[in-house]
Each structure stands twice: as C-alpha cells, then as structure tokens.
C-alpha cells in the first residue's frame, strides 16, 4: 500500500458500492453487497502470475486491467487490479465490483458486461462509449465473418484474436444500452428472470426473441 493508493482505492470502492446498490436494485433487490478484498498488483508479470489460475491450462487469452475472482463456495471474493494499467483504476474497480454485485443474478456474460461498463460510467462520470458509422461498420464486418456464438457464450471477452475482445465489450454495451433505451421494463424483467430460468427462455419470454436473434438484429447481420 504505497502512498495514497490504498486509501484511494478503498474510497473508490465505497463510492461505487453506493451507486451499485442504488442503480442495480431493480435487478438484485435490497440484498447487501457482500464484503470482498481488492488486491493491487505490480509489476505486470506479478499480476499474470497471480491471476493465471483463473484461465484454462491451454489456450491464448487477452490481458486485462483487473479480474473478479470468486470461483469456490468457500473462497473469499476479491478483485485483482493490474497496477501497470495506469489511469484506469477507478473504472476498473467499478467494473469488477459490478461483477461482484451481480454474481447471484446468473446473467449471461454479455448482459453482465453491458451493465459493468455502464456502471463504470456512473461511478467515474466519464464514458468511452462511442457509436458512430465507423464503429457500426467495424462491428458489422467483424461479426459477419465470425459466429456470434463466441460472444453469446462469453469466450470473445477474453479472446486475443484481432480486435474481438474490444468489439465484444462494445457490442455488449451497445445491446444493453439499446434495450434499456427502447424497452427498459422488459429488459429488466429479462435480467431478473435469469436468476430462476435459463437465459434463452427468459429472453424469449420477456423480449420476444432469443439472445442470438436479439444481438444479430442489433448488428444488422444475417444468421
């Protein structure tokens, strides 16, 4: 805990938790957000050593600015923050805390990642979300050449292939933002239903389409 890093991270986390409790109540109810630890790690190699057990033994995976780790019922949850990604600590903590707050909601990863990025914006007061003709073109071309299944099953979010990871995170936010703008009541009903039903069924019941149909229609890509 060098200098002001520890107190600053704690203050960021406390502020983010207040925002999450308020803004995610419609999904998670009034249940308190459980305690967790935040581990701030440098250099980059130490962060990789600390988090590598989170990934499968084989395969290539993109790096990250932080990870939420809560893999066992008897494990104490924690957020690992990559200290080599300077300038992103506040957004990283808010992002990973959102994963923690939504853990029991059983949301598909693409839905959860849409919410995590929106909560980053609420916590920091800044947005990096841009939806212009160039980004729409990139999204359309990328997913026209690939099966959207990697986005829906979550593997695209850690992919090192080209710009797949970047576009997966952007697409998640694009779809979630779009649905919350168009029909917030129905989308929140879908999110709440995932706790007790399979996402495919919950999506069809609340939104009248499968997750695949919903995402492809947003992209304007034919199946």
mmCIF file with all atom_site columns, C-alpha atoms in Angstrom:
data_model
loop_
_atom_site.group_PDB
_atom_site.id
_atom_site.type_symbol
_atom_site.label_atom_id
_atom_site.label_alt_id
_atom_site.label_comp_id
_atom_site.label_asym_id
_atom_site.label_entity_id
_atom_site.label_seq_id
_atom_site.pdbx_PDB_ins_code
_atom_site.Cartn_x
_atom_site.Cartn_y
_atom_site.Cartn_z
_atom_site.occupancy
_atom_site.B_iso_or_equiv
_atom_site.pdbx_formal_charge
_atom_site.auth_seq_id
_atom_site.auth_comp_id
_atom_site.auth_asym_id
_atom_site.auth_atom_id
_atom_site.pdbx_PDB_model_num
ATOM 1   C CA . UNK A 1 1   ? 0.000   0.000   0.000   1.00 0.00 ? 1   UNK A CA 1
ATOM 2   C CA . UNK A 1 2   ? 2.300   2.675   -1.317  1.00 0.00 ? 2   UNK A CA 1
ATOM 3   C CA . UNK A 1 3   ? 1.415   6.275   -0.501  1.00 0.00 ? 3   UNK A CA 1
ATOM 4   C CA . UNK A 1 4   ? -2.235  7.098   -1.111  1.00 0.00 ? 4   UNK A CA 1
ATOM 5   C CA . UNK A 1 5   ? -3.047  4.094   -3.339  1.00 0.00 ? 5   UNK A CA 1
ATOM 6   C CA . UNK A 1 6   ? -4.707  2.019   -0.607  1.00 0.00 ? 6   UNK A CA 1
ATOM 7   C CA . UNK A 1 7   ? -6.981  4.732   0.818   1.00 0.00 ? 7   UNK A CA 1
ATOM 8   C CA . UNK A 1 8   ? -7.861  5.974   -2.676  1.00 0.00 ? 8   UNK A CA 1
ATOM 9   C CA . UNK A 1 9   ? -8.868  2.503   -3.888  1.00 0.00 ? 9   UNK A CA 1
ATOM 10  C CA . UNK A 1 10  ? -10.954 1.964   -0.757  1.00 0.00 ? 10  UNK A CA 1
ATOM 11  C CA . UNK A 1 11  ? -12.720 5.298   -1.267  1.00 0.00 ? 11  UNK A CA 1
ATOM 12  C CA . UNK A 1 12  ? -13.398 4.483   -4.932  1.00 0.00 ? 12  UNK A CA 1
ATOM 13  C CA . UNK A 1 13  ? -14.824 1.110   -3.937  1.00 0.00 ? 13  UNK A CA 1
ATOM 14  C CA . UNK A 1 14  ? -17.080 2.567   -1.237  1.00 0.00 ? 14  UNK A CA 1
ATOM 15  C CA . UNK A 1 15  ? -18.450 5.180   -3.625  1.00 0.00 ? 15  UNK A CA 1
ATOM 16  C CA . UNK A 1 16  ? -19.006 2.570   -6.341  1.00 0.00 ? 16  UNK A CA 1
ATOM 17  C CA . UNK A 1 17  ? -20.854 0.243   -3.968  1.00 0.00 ? 17  UNK A CA 1
ATOM 18  C CA . UNK A 1 18  ? -23.306 3.005   -3.056  1.00 0.00 ? 18  UNK A CA 1
ATOM 19  C CA . UNK A 1 19  ? -24.014 3.618   -6.740  1.00 0.00 ? 19  UNK A CA 1
ATOM 20  C CA . UNK A 1 20  ? -24.367 -0.105  -7.454  1.00 0.00 ? 20  UNK A CA 1
ATOM 21  C CA . UNK A 1 21  ? -26.799 -0.655  -4.583  1.00 0.00 ? 21  UNK A CA 1
ATOM 22  C CA . UNK A 1 22  ? -28.948 2.204   -5.873  1.00 0.00 ? 22  UNK A CA 1
ATOM 23  C CA . UNK A 1 23  ? -28.841 1.570   -9.624  1.00 0.00 ? 23  UNK A CA 1
ATOM 24  C CA . UNK A 1 24  ? -28.931 -2.245  -9.633  1.00 0.00 ? 24  UNK A CA 1
ATOM 25  C CA . UNK A 1 25  ? -31.714 -2.575  -7.082  1.00 0.00 ? 25  UNK A CA 1
ATOM 26  C CA . UNK A 1 26  ? -34.170 -3.248  -9.915  1.00 0.00 ? 26  UNK A CA 1
ATOM 27  C CA . UNK A 1 27  ? -32.231 -6.479  -10.648 1.00 0.00 ? 27  UNK A CA 1
ATOM 28  C CA . UNK A 1 28  ? -30.755 -7.589  -7.345  1.00 0.00 ? 28  UNK A CA 1
ATOM 29  C CA . UNK A 1 29  ? -33.267 -6.207  -4.835  1.00 0.00 ? 29  UNK A CA 1
ATOM 30  C CA . UNK A 1 30  ? -32.237 -4.828  -1.453  1.00 0.00 ? 30  UNK A CA 1
ATOM 31  C CA . UNK A 1 31  ? -29.757 -7.554  -0.551  1.00 0.00 ? 31  UNK A CA 1
ATOM 32  C CA . UNK A 1 32  ? -26.491 -6.061  0.791   1.00 0.00 ? 32  UNK A CA 1
ATOM 33  C CA . UNK A 1 33  ? -23.384 -6.374  -1.363  1.00 0.00 ? 33  UNK A CA 1
ATOM 34  C CA . UNK A 1 34  ? -21.106 -8.890  0.355   1.00 0.00 ? 34  UNK A CA 1
ATOM 35  C CA . UNK A 1 35  ? -17.628 -7.862  1.570   1.00 0.00 ? 35  UNK A CA 1
ATOM 36  C CA . UNK A 1 36  ? -14.638 -8.549  -0.654  1.00 0.00 ? 36  UNK A CA 1
ATOM 37  C CA . UNK A 1 37  ? -10.939 -7.735  -0.922  1.00 0.00 ? 37  UNK A CA 1
ATOM 38  C CA . UNK A 1 38  ? -9.141  -5.598  -3.514  1.00 0.00 ? 38  UNK A CA 1
ATOM 39  C CA . UNK A 1 39  ? -5.565  -6.591  -4.376  1.00 0.00 ? 39  UNK A CA 1
ATOM 40  C CA . UNK A 1 40  ? -3.442  -4.033  -6.240  1.00 0.00 ? 40  UNK A CA 1
ATOM 41  C CA . UNK A 1 41  ? -0.571  -5.814  -8.014  1.00 0.00 ? 41  UNK A CA 1
ATOM 42  C CA . UNK A 1 42  ? 2.569   -4.756  -9.841  1.00 0.00 ? 42  UNK A CA 1
ATOM 43  C CA . UNK A 1 43  ? 4.573   -5.328  -11.966 1.00 0.00 ? 43  UNK A CA 1
ATOM 44  C CA . UNK A 1 44  ? 2.594   -6.807  -14.845 1.00 0.00 ? 44  UNK A CA 1
ATOM 45  C CA . UNK A 1 45  ? 4.318   -10.209 -14.582 1.00 0.00 ? 45  UNK A CA 1
ATOM 46  C CA . UNK A 1 46  ? 3.211   -10.493 -10.945 1.00 0.00 ? 46  UNK A CA 1
ATOM 47  C CA . UNK A 1 47  ? -0.366  -9.742  -11.940 1.00 0.00 ? 47  UNK A CA 1
ATOM 48  C CA . UNK A 1 48  ? -0.209  -12.520 -14.562 1.00 0.00 ? 48  UNK A CA 1
ATOM 49  C CA . UNK A 1 49  ? 1.263   -14.957 -12.017 1.00 0.00 ? 49  UNK A CA 1
ATOM 50  C CA . UNK A 1 50  ? -1.475  -14.101 -9.517  1.00 0.00 ? 50  UNK A CA 1
ATOM 51  C CA . UNK A 1 51  ? -4.392  -14.459 -11.959 1.00 0.00 ? 51  UNK A CA 1
ATOM 52  C CA . UNK A 1 52  ? -3.246  -17.264 -14.279 1.00 0.00 ? 52  UNK A CA 1
ATOM 53  C CA . UNK A 1 53  ? -5.131  -19.973 -12.370 1.00 0.00 ? 53  UNK A CA 1
ATOM 54  C CA . UNK A 1 54  ? -8.356  -18.213 -13.388 1.00 0.00 ? 54  UNK A CA 1
ATOM 55  C CA . UNK A 1 55  ? -7.796  -19.338 -17.009 1.00 0.00 ? 55  UNK A CA 1
ATOM 56  C CA . UNK A 1 56  ? -7.751  -22.836 -18.549 1.00 0.00 ? 56  UNK A CA 1
ATOM 57  C CA . UNK A 1 57  ? -4.407  -24.610 -18.762 1.00 0.00 ? 57  UNK A CA 1
ATOM 58  C CA . UNK A 1 58  ? -4.306  -24.320 -22.549 1.00 0.00 ? 58  UNK A CA 1
ATOM 59  C CA . UNK A 1 59  ? -5.091  -21.506 -24.960 1.00 0.00 ? 59  UNK A CA 1
ATOM 60  C CA . UNK A 1 60  ? -4.210  -17.861 -25.542 1.00 0.00 ? 60  UNK A CA 1
ATOM 61  C CA . UNK A 1 61  ? -6.062  -15.104 -23.699 1.00 0.00 ? 61  UNK A CA 1
ATOM 62  C CA . UNK A 1 62  ? -6.043  -11.333 -23.770 1.00 0.00 ? 62  UNK A CA 1
ATOM 63  C CA . UNK A 1 63  ? -4.655  -9.467  -20.770 1.00 0.00 ? 63  UNK A CA 1
ATOM 64  C CA . UNK A 1 64  ? -6.780  -7.251  -18.552 1.00 0.00 ? 64  UNK A CA 1
ATOM 65  C CA . UNK A 1 65  ? -6.746  -4.288  -16.211 1.00 0.00 ? 65  UNK A CA 1
ATOM 66  C CA . UNK A 1 66  ? -8.478  -6.269  -13.490 1.00 0.00 ? 66  UNK A CA 1
ATOM 67  C CA . UNK A 1 67  ? -10.264 -9.509  -12.667 1.00 0.00 ? 67  UNK A CA 1
ATOM 68  C CA . UNK A 1 68  ? -13.036 -10.509 -10.298 1.00 0.00 ? 68  UNK A CA 1
ATOM 69  C CA . UNK A 1 69  ? -12.129 -13.825 -8.655  1.00 0.00 ? 69  UNK A CA 1
ATOM 70  C CA . UNK A 1 70  ? -14.763 -15.829 -6.796  1.00 0.00 ? 70  UNK A CA 1
ATOM 71  C CA . UNK A 1 71  ? -14.525 -19.386 -8.007  1.00 0.00 ? 71  UNK A CA 1
ATOM 72  C CA . UNK A 1 72  ? -15.303 -21.515 -4.949  1.00 0.00 ? 72  UNK A CA 1
ATOM 73  C CA . UNK A 1 73  ? -18.159 -21.517 -2.446  1.00 0.00 ? 73  UNK A CA 1
ATOM 74  C CA . UNK A 1 74  ? -15.726 -21.304 0.496   1.00 0.00 ? 74  UNK A CA 1
ATOM 75  C CA . UNK A 1 75  ? -13.387 -18.725 -1.106  1.00 0.00 ? 75  UNK A CA 1
ATOM 76  C CA . UNK A 1 76  ? -13.344 -15.079 -0.070  1.00 0.00 ? 76  UNK A CA 1
ATOM 77  C CA . UNK A 1 77  ? -14.077 -12.985 -3.185  1.00 0.00 ? 77  UNK A CA 1
ATOM 78  C CA . UNK A 1 78  ? -11.507 -10.497 -4.394  1.00 0.00 ? 78  UNK A CA 1
ATOM 79  C CA . UNK A 1 79  ? -10.694 -8.093  -7.186  1.00 0.00 ? 79  UNK A CA 1
ATOM 80  C CA . UNK A 1 80  ? -7.174  -8.172  -8.616  1.00 0.00 ? 80  UNK A CA 1
ATOM 81  C CA . UNK A 1 81  ? -6.186  -4.796  -10.117 1.00 0.00 ? 81  UNK A CA 1
ATOM 82  C CA . UNK A 1 82  ? -3.329  -4.641  -12.626 1.00 0.00 ? 82  UNK A CA 1
ATOM 83  C CA . UNK A 1 83  ? -1.224  -1.702  -11.427 1.00 0.00 ? 83  UNK A CA 1
ATOM 84  C CA . UNK A 1 84  ? 0.578   -1.439  -14.774 1.00 0.00 ? 84  UNK A CA 1
ATOM 85  C CA . UNK A 1 85  ? -2.628  -0.077  -16.380 1.00 0.00 ? 85  UNK A CA 1
ATOM 86  C CA . UNK A 1 86  ? -2.168  3.436   -15.049 1.00 0.00 ? 86  UNK A CA 1
ATOM 87  C CA . UNK A 1 87  ? -5.085  5.845   -15.101 1.00 0.00 ? 87  UNK A CA 1
ATOM 88  C CA . UNK A 1 88  ? -7.862  3.232   -15.181 1.00 0.00 ? 88  UNK A CA 1
ATOM 89  C CA . UNK A 1 89  ? -8.056  2.213   -11.540 1.00 0.00 ? 89  UNK A CA 1
ATOM 90  C CA . UNK A 1 90  ? -11.368 3.910   -10.752 1.00 0.00 ? 90  UNK A CA 1
ATOM 91  C CA . UNK A 1 91  ? -13.112 2.426   -13.797 1.00 0.00 ? 91  UNK A CA 1
ATOM 92  C CA . UNK A 1 92  ? -11.542 -0.998  -13.171 1.00 0.00 ? 92  UNK A CA 1
ATOM 93  C CA . UNK A 1 93  ? -12.729 -1.147  -9.560  1.00 0.00 ? 93  UNK A CA 1
ATOM 94  C CA . UNK A 1 94  ? -16.260 -0.062  -10.517 1.00 0.00 ? 94  UNK A CA 1
ATOM 95  C CA . UNK A 1 95  ? -16.326 -2.589  -13.367 1.00 0.00 ? 95  UNK A CA 1
ATOM 96  C CA . UNK A 1 96  ? -15.209 -5.551  -11.262 1.00 0.00 ? 96  UNK A CA 1
ATOM 97  C CA . UNK A 1 97  ? -17.413 -4.563  -8.323  1.00 0.00 ? 97  UNK A CA 1
ATOM 98  C CA . UNK A 1 98  ? -20.388 -4.748  -10.682 1.00 0.00 ? 98  UNK A CA 1
ATOM 99  C CA . UNK A 1 99  ? -19.494 -8.369  -11.441 1.00 0.00 ? 99  UNK A CA 1
ATOM 100 C CA . UNK A 1 100 ? -19.453 -8.989  -7.688  1.00 0.00 ? 100 UNK A CA 1
ATOM 101 C CA . UNK A 1 101 ? -22.797 -7.267  -7.144  1.00 0.00 ? 101 UNK A CA 1
ATOM 102 C CA . UNK A 1 102 ? -24.435 -9.260  -9.954  1.00 0.00 ? 102 UNK A CA 1
ATOM 103 C CA . UNK A 1 103 ? -22.915 -12.630 -9.103  1.00 0.00 ? 103 UNK A CA 1
ATOM 104 C CA . UNK A 1 104 ? -26.152 -14.173 -7.877  1.00 0.00 ? 104 UNK A CA 1
ATOM 105 C CA . UNK A 1 105 ? -28.207 -12.838 -10.800 1.00 0.00 ? 105 UNK A CA 1
ATOM 106 C CA . UNK A 1 106 ? -26.938 -15.574 -13.167 1.00 0.00 ? 106 UNK A CA 1
ATOM 107 C CA . UNK A 1 107 ? -26.860 -13.210 -16.132 1.00 0.00 ? 107 UNK A CA 1
ATOM 108 C CA . UNK A 1 108 ? -25.236 -14.217 -19.426 1.00 0.00 ? 108 UNK A CA 1
ATOM 109 C CA . UNK A 1 109 ? -21.773 -12.666 -19.580 1.00 0.00 ? 109 UNK A CA 1
ATOM 110 C CA . UNK A 1 110 ? -22.691 -10.381 -22.486 1.00 0.00 ? 110 UNK A CA 1
ATOM 111 C CA . UNK A 1 111 ? -25.533 -8.875  -20.432 1.00 0.00 ? 111 UNK A CA 1
ATOM 112 C CA . UNK A 1 112 ? -23.355 -8.558  -17.336 1.00 0.00 ? 112 UNK A CA 1
ATOM 113 C CA . UNK A 1 113 ? -20.546 -6.900  -19.305 1.00 0.00 ? 113 UNK A CA 1
ATOM 114 C CA . UNK A 1 114 ? -23.031 -4.397  -20.714 1.00 0.00 ? 114 UNK A CA 1
ATOM 115 C CA . UNK A 1 115 ? -24.024 -3.434  -17.175 1.00 0.00 ? 115 UNK A CA 1
ATOM 116 C CA . UNK A 1 116 ? -20.428 -3.349  -15.883 1.00 0.00 ? 116 UNK A CA 1
ATOM 117 C CA . UNK A 1 117 ? -19.431 -0.762  -18.469 1.00 0.00 ? 117 UNK A CA 1
ATOM 118 C CA . UNK A 1 118 ? -22.487 1.371   -17.788 1.00 0.00 ? 118 UNK A CA 1
ATOM 119 C CA . UNK A 1 119 ? -21.718 1.248   -14.064 1.00 0.00 ? 119 UNK A CA 1
ATOM 120 C CA . UNK A 1 120 ? -18.146 2.371   -14.792 1.00 0.00 ? 120 UNK A CA 1
ATOM 121 C CA . UNK A 1 121 ? -19.683 5.453   -16.356 1.00 0.00 ? 121 UNK A CA 1
ATOM 122 C CA . UNK A 1 122 ? -21.970 6.057   -13.361 1.00 0.00 ? 122 UNK A CA 1
ATOM 123 C CA . UNK A 1 123 ? -19.070 5.724   -10.922 1.00 0.00 ? 123 UNK A CA 1
ATOM 124 C CA . UNK A 1 124 ? -16.500 7.827   -12.800 1.00 0.00 ? 124 UNK A CA 1
ATOM 125 C CA . UNK A 1 125 ? -18.728 10.358  -14.566 1.00 0.00 ? 125 UNK A CA 1
ATOM 126 C CA . UNK A 1 126 ? -16.948 9.585   -17.861 1.00 0.00 ? 126 UNK A CA 1
ATOM 127 C CA . UNK A 1 127 ? -17.859 7.414   -20.820 1.00 0.00 ? 127 UNK A CA 1
ATOM 128 C CA . UNK A 1 128 ? -15.736 5.793   -23.503 1.00 0.00 ? 128 UNK A CA 1
ATOM 129 C CA . UNK A 1 129 ? -18.756 4.508   -25.417 1.00 0.00 ? 129 UNK A CA 1
ATOM 130 C CA . UNK A 1 130 ? -18.839 5.758   -28.991 1.00 0.00 ? 130 UNK A CA 1
ATOM 131 C CA . UNK A 1 131 ? -21.370 4.595   -31.560 1.00 0.00 ? 131 UNK A CA 1
ATOM 132 C CA . UNK A 1 132 ? -20.659 6.146   -34.936 1.00 0.00 ? 132 UNK A CA 1
ATOM 133 C CA . UNK A 1 133 ? -20.725 4.920   -38.517 1.00 0.00 ? 133 UNK A CA 1
ATOM 134 C CA . UNK A 1 134 ? -17.125 3.710   -38.322 1.00 0.00 ? 134 UNK A CA 1
ATOM 135 C CA . UNK A 1 135 ? -17.803 1.581   -35.224 1.00 0.00 ? 135 UNK A CA 1
ATOM 136 C CA . UNK A 1 136 ? -21.029 0.197   -36.689 1.00 0.00 ? 136 UNK A CA 1
ATOM 137 C CA . UNK A 1 137 ? -19.101 -0.755  -39.844 1.00 0.00 ? 137 UNK A CA 1
ATOM 138 C CA . UNK A 1 138 ? -16.389 -2.492  -37.795 1.00 0.00 ? 138 UNK A CA 1
ATOM 139 C CA . UNK A 1 139 ? -18.952 -4.404  -35.758 1.00 0.00 ? 139 UNK A CA 1
ATOM 140 C CA . UNK A 1 140 ? -20.904 -5.492  -38.823 1.00 0.00 ? 140 UNK A CA 1
ATOM 141 C CA . UNK A 1 141 ? -17.811 -6.647  -40.713 1.00 0.00 ? 141 UNK A CA 1
ATOM 142 C CA . UNK A 1 142 ? -16.317 -8.431  -37.719 1.00 0.00 ? 142 UNK A CA 1
ATOM 143 C CA . UNK A 1 143 ? -19.362 -10.481 -36.763 1.00 0.00 ? 143 UNK A CA 1
ATOM 144 C CA . UNK A 1 144 ? -20.368 -11.126 -40.373 1.00 0.00 ? 144 UNK A CA 1
ATOM 145 C CA . UNK A 1 145 ? -17.144 -13.146 -40.651 1.00 0.00 ? 145 UNK A CA 1
ATOM 146 C CA . UNK A 1 146 ? -17.500 -14.940 -37.287 1.00 0.00 ? 146 UNK A CA 1
ATOM 147 C CA . UNK A 1 147 ? -20.084 -16.972 -35.443 1.00 0.00 ? 147 UNK A CA 1
ATOM 148 C CA . UNK A 1 148 ? -21.799 -14.781 -32.861 1.00 0.00 ? 148 UNK A CA 1
ATOM 149 C CA . UNK A 1 149 ? -21.709 -17.831 -30.593 1.00 0.00 ? 149 UNK A CA 1
ATOM 150 C CA . UNK A 1 150 ? -18.356 -16.764 -29.100 1.00 0.00 ? 150 UNK A CA 1
ATOM 151 C CA . UNK A 1 151 ? -19.995 -13.518 -27.973 1.00 0.00 ? 151 UNK A CA 1
ATOM 152 C CA . UNK A 1 152 ? -23.040 -15.267 -26.527 1.00 0.00 ? 152 UNK A CA 1
ATOM 153 C CA . UNK A 1 153 ? -21.028 -17.940 -24.668 1.00 0.00 ? 153 UNK A CA 1
ATOM 154 C CA . UNK A 1 154 ? -18.593 -15.336 -23.283 1.00 0.00 ? 154 UNK A CA 1
ATOM 155 C CA . UNK A 1 155 ? -15.342 -16.582 -24.823 1.00 0.00 ? 155 UNK A CA 1
ATOM 156 C CA . UNK A 1 156 ? -14.991 -13.486 -27.044 1.00 0.00 ? 156 UNK A CA 1
ATOM 157 C CA . UNK A 1 157 ? -14.443 -11.309 -23.957 1.00 0.00 ? 157 UNK A CA 1
ATOM 158 C CA . UNK A 1 158 ? -11.036 -12.858 -23.303 1.00 0.00 ? 158 UNK A CA 1
ATOM 159 C CA . UNK A 1 159 ? -10.069 -13.531 -26.926 1.00 0.00 ? 159 UNK A CA 1
ATOM 160 C CA . UNK A 1 160 ? -6.603  -12.372 -28.101 1.00 0.00 ? 160 UNK A CA 1
ATOM 161 C CA . UNK A 1 161 ? -7.719  -12.645 -31.745 1.00 0.00 ? 161 UNK A CA 1
ATOM 162 C CA . UNK A 1 162 ? -7.505  -9.347  -33.646 1.00 0.00 ? 162 UNK A CA 1
ATOM 163 C CA . UNK A 1 163 ? -9.984  -6.869  -32.138 1.00 0.00 ? 163 UNK A CA 1
ATOM 164 C CA . UNK A 1 164 ? -12.521 -9.466  -30.970 1.00 0.00 ? 164 UNK A CA 1
ATOM 165 C CA . UNK A 1 165 ? -12.247 -8.578  -27.278 1.00 0.00 ? 165 UNK A CA 1
ATOM 166 C CA . UNK A 1 166 ? -12.625 -4.836  -27.907 1.00 0.00 ? 166 UNK A CA 1
ATOM 167 C CA . UNK A 1 167 ? -15.648 -5.330  -30.156 1.00 0.00 ? 167 UNK A CA 1
ATOM 168 C CA . UNK A 1 168 ? -17.261 -7.855  -27.795 1.00 0.00 ? 168 UNK A CA 1
ATOM 169 C CA . UNK A 1 169 ? -17.196 -5.373  -24.913 1.00 0.00 ? 169 UNK A CA 1
ATOM 170 C CA . UNK A 1 170 ? -18.506 -2.609  -27.153 1.00 0.00 ? 170 UNK A CA 1
ATOM 171 C CA . UNK A 1 171 ? -21.262 -4.840  -28.551 1.00 0.00 ? 171 UNK A CA 1
ATOM 172 C CA . UNK A 1 172 ? -22.366 -5.834  -25.052 1.00 0.00 ? 172 UNK A CA 1
ATOM 173 C CA . UNK A 1 173 ? -22.751 -2.207  -24.098 1.00 0.00 ? 173 UNK A CA 1
ATOM 174 C CA . UNK A 1 174 ? -24.427 -1.371  -27.421 1.00 0.00 ? 174 UNK A CA 1
ATOM 175 C CA . UNK A 1 175 ? -27.074 -4.078  -26.993 1.00 0.00 ? 175 UNK A CA 1
ATOM 176 C CA . UNK A 1 176 ? -27.749 -3.403  -23.303 1.00 0.00 ? 176 UNK A CA 1
ATOM 177 C CA . UNK A 1 177 ? -27.882 0.371   -23.756 1.00 0.00 ? 177 UNK A CA 1
ATOM 178 C CA . UNK A 1 178 ? -30.142 -0.013  -26.752 1.00 0.00 ? 178 UNK A CA 1
ATOM 179 C CA . UNK A 1 179 ? -32.586 -2.324  -24.988 1.00 0.00 ? 179 UNK A CA 1
ATOM 180 C CA . UNK A 1 180 ? -32.680 -0.141  -21.870 1.00 0.00 ? 180 UNK A CA 1
ATOM 181 C CA . UNK A 1 181 ? -33.436 2.885   -24.044 1.00 0.00 ? 181 UNK A CA 1
ATOM 182 C CA . UNK A 1 182 ? -36.081 1.122   -26.112 1.00 0.00 ? 182 UNK A CA 1
ATOM 183 C CA . UNK A 1 183 ? -37.857 -1.025  -23.508 1.00 0.00 ? 183 UNK A CA 1
ATOM 184 C CA . UNK A 1 184 ? -36.291 -0.816  -20.044 1.00 0.00 ? 184 UNK A CA 1
ATOM 185 C CA . UNK A 1 185 ? -39.136 -2.572  -18.227 1.00 0.00 ? 185 UNK A CA 1
ATOM 186 C CA . UNK A 1 186 ? -38.958 -5.635  -20.454 1.00 0.00 ? 186 UNK A CA 1
ATOM 187 C CA . UNK A 1 187 ? -35.156 -5.793  -20.346 1.00 0.00 ? 187 UNK A CA 1
ATOM 188 C CA . UNK A 1 188 ? -35.027 -5.559  -16.567 1.00 0.00 ? 188 UNK A CA 1
ATOM 189 C CA . UNK A 1 189 ? -37.715 -8.276  -16.434 1.00 0.00 ? 189 UNK A CA 1
ATOM 190 C CA . UNK A 1 190 ? -35.437 -10.462 -18.586 1.00 0.00 ? 190 UNK A CA 1
ATOM 191 C CA . UNK A 1 191 ? -32.467 -9.750  -16.303 1.00 0.00 ? 191 UNK A CA 1
ATOM 192 C CA . UNK A 1 192 ? -34.453 -10.619 -13.168 1.00 0.00 ? 192 UNK A CA 1
ATOM 193 C CA . UNK A 1 193 ? -35.792 -13.813 -14.766 1.00 0.00 ? 193 UNK A CA 1
ATOM 194 C CA . UNK A 1 194 ? -32.288 -15.171 -15.372 1.00 0.00 ? 194 UNK A CA 1
ATOM 195 C CA . UNK A 1 195 ? -32.000 -15.913 -11.650 1.00 0.00 ? 195 UNK A CA 1
ATOM 196 C CA . UNK A 1 196 ? -34.576 -18.706 -11.932 1.00 0.00 ? 196 UNK A CA 1
ATOM 197 C CA . UNK A 1 197 ? -34.747 -19.528 -15.655 1.00 0.00 ? 197 UNK A CA 1
ATOM 198 C CA . UNK A 1 198 ? -32.374 -20.312 -18.490 1.00 0.00 ? 198 UNK A CA 1
ATOM 199 C CA . UNK A 1 199 ? -31.341 -17.089 -20.283 1.00 0.00 ? 199 UNK A CA 1
ATOM 200 C CA . UNK A 1 200 ? -32.645 -18.377 -23.613 1.00 0.00 ? 200 UNK A CA 1
ATOM 201 C CA . UNK A 1 201 ? -36.120 -18.941 -22.189 1.00 0.00 ? 201 UNK A CA 1
ATOM 202 C CA . UNK A 1 202 ? -36.072 -15.742 -20.117 1.00 0.00 ? 202 UNK A CA 1
ATOM 203 C CA . UNK A 1 203 ? -35.091 -13.677 -23.164 1.00 0.00 ? 203 UNK A CA 1
ATOM 204 C CA . UNK A 1 204 ? -37.829 -15.145 -25.337 1.00 0.00 ? 204 UNK A CA 1
ATOM 205 C CA . UNK A 1 205 ? -40.452 -14.669 -22.613 1.00 0.00 ? 205 UNK A CA 1
ATOM 206 C CA . UNK A 1 206 ? -39.560 -11.053 -21.806 1.00 0.00 ? 206 UNK A CA 1
ATOM 207 C CA . UNK A 1 207 ? -38.222 -9.741  -25.116 1.00 0.00 ? 207 UNK A CA 1
ATOM 208 C CA . UNK A 1 208 ? -39.875 -11.954 -27.726 1.00 0.00 ? 208 UNK A CA 1
ATOM 209 C CA . UNK A 1 209 ? -36.610 -13.154 -29.254 1.00 0.00 ? 209 UNK A CA 1
ATOM 210 C CA . UNK A 1 210 ? -33.711 -15.481 -28.491 1.00 0.00 ? 210 UNK A CA 1
ATOM 211 C CA . UNK A 1 211 ? -30.399 -13.892 -27.394 1.00 0.00 ? 211 UNK A CA 1
ATOM 212 C CA . UNK A 1 212 ? -28.956 -14.770 -30.803 1.00 0.00 ? 212 UNK A CA 1
ATOM 213 C CA . UNK A 1 213 ? -31.829 -13.082 -32.643 1.00 0.00 ? 213 UNK A CA 1
ATOM 214 C CA . UNK A 1 214 ? -31.638 -10.051 -30.369 1.00 0.00 ? 214 UNK A CA 1
ATOM 215 C CA . UNK A 1 215 ? -27.924 -9.472  -30.918 1.00 0.00 ? 215 UNK A CA 1
ATOM 216 C CA . UNK A 1 216 ? -27.960 -10.171 -34.665 1.00 0.00 ? 216 UNK A CA 1
ATOM 217 C CA . UNK A 1 217 ? -30.853 -7.774  -35.175 1.00 0.00 ? 217 UNK A CA 1
ATOM 218 C CA . UNK A 1 218 ? -28.883 -5.056  -33.375 1.00 0.00 ? 218 UNK A CA 1
ATOM 219 C CA . UNK A 1 219 ? -25.907 -5.713  -35.660 1.00 0.00 ? 219 UNK A CA 1
ATOM 220 C CA . UNK A 1 220 ? -27.938 -5.997  -38.831 1.00 0.00 ? 220 UNK A CA 1
ATOM 221 C CA . UNK A 1 221 ? -26.184 -9.295  -39.544 1.00 0.00 ? 221 UNK A CA 1
ATOM 222 C CA . UNK A 1 222 ? -27.963 -12.256 -41.146 1.00 0.00 ? 222 UNK A CA 1
ATOM 223 C CA . UNK A 1 223 ? -27.758 -15.616 -39.378 1.00 0.00 ? 223 UNK A CA 1
#
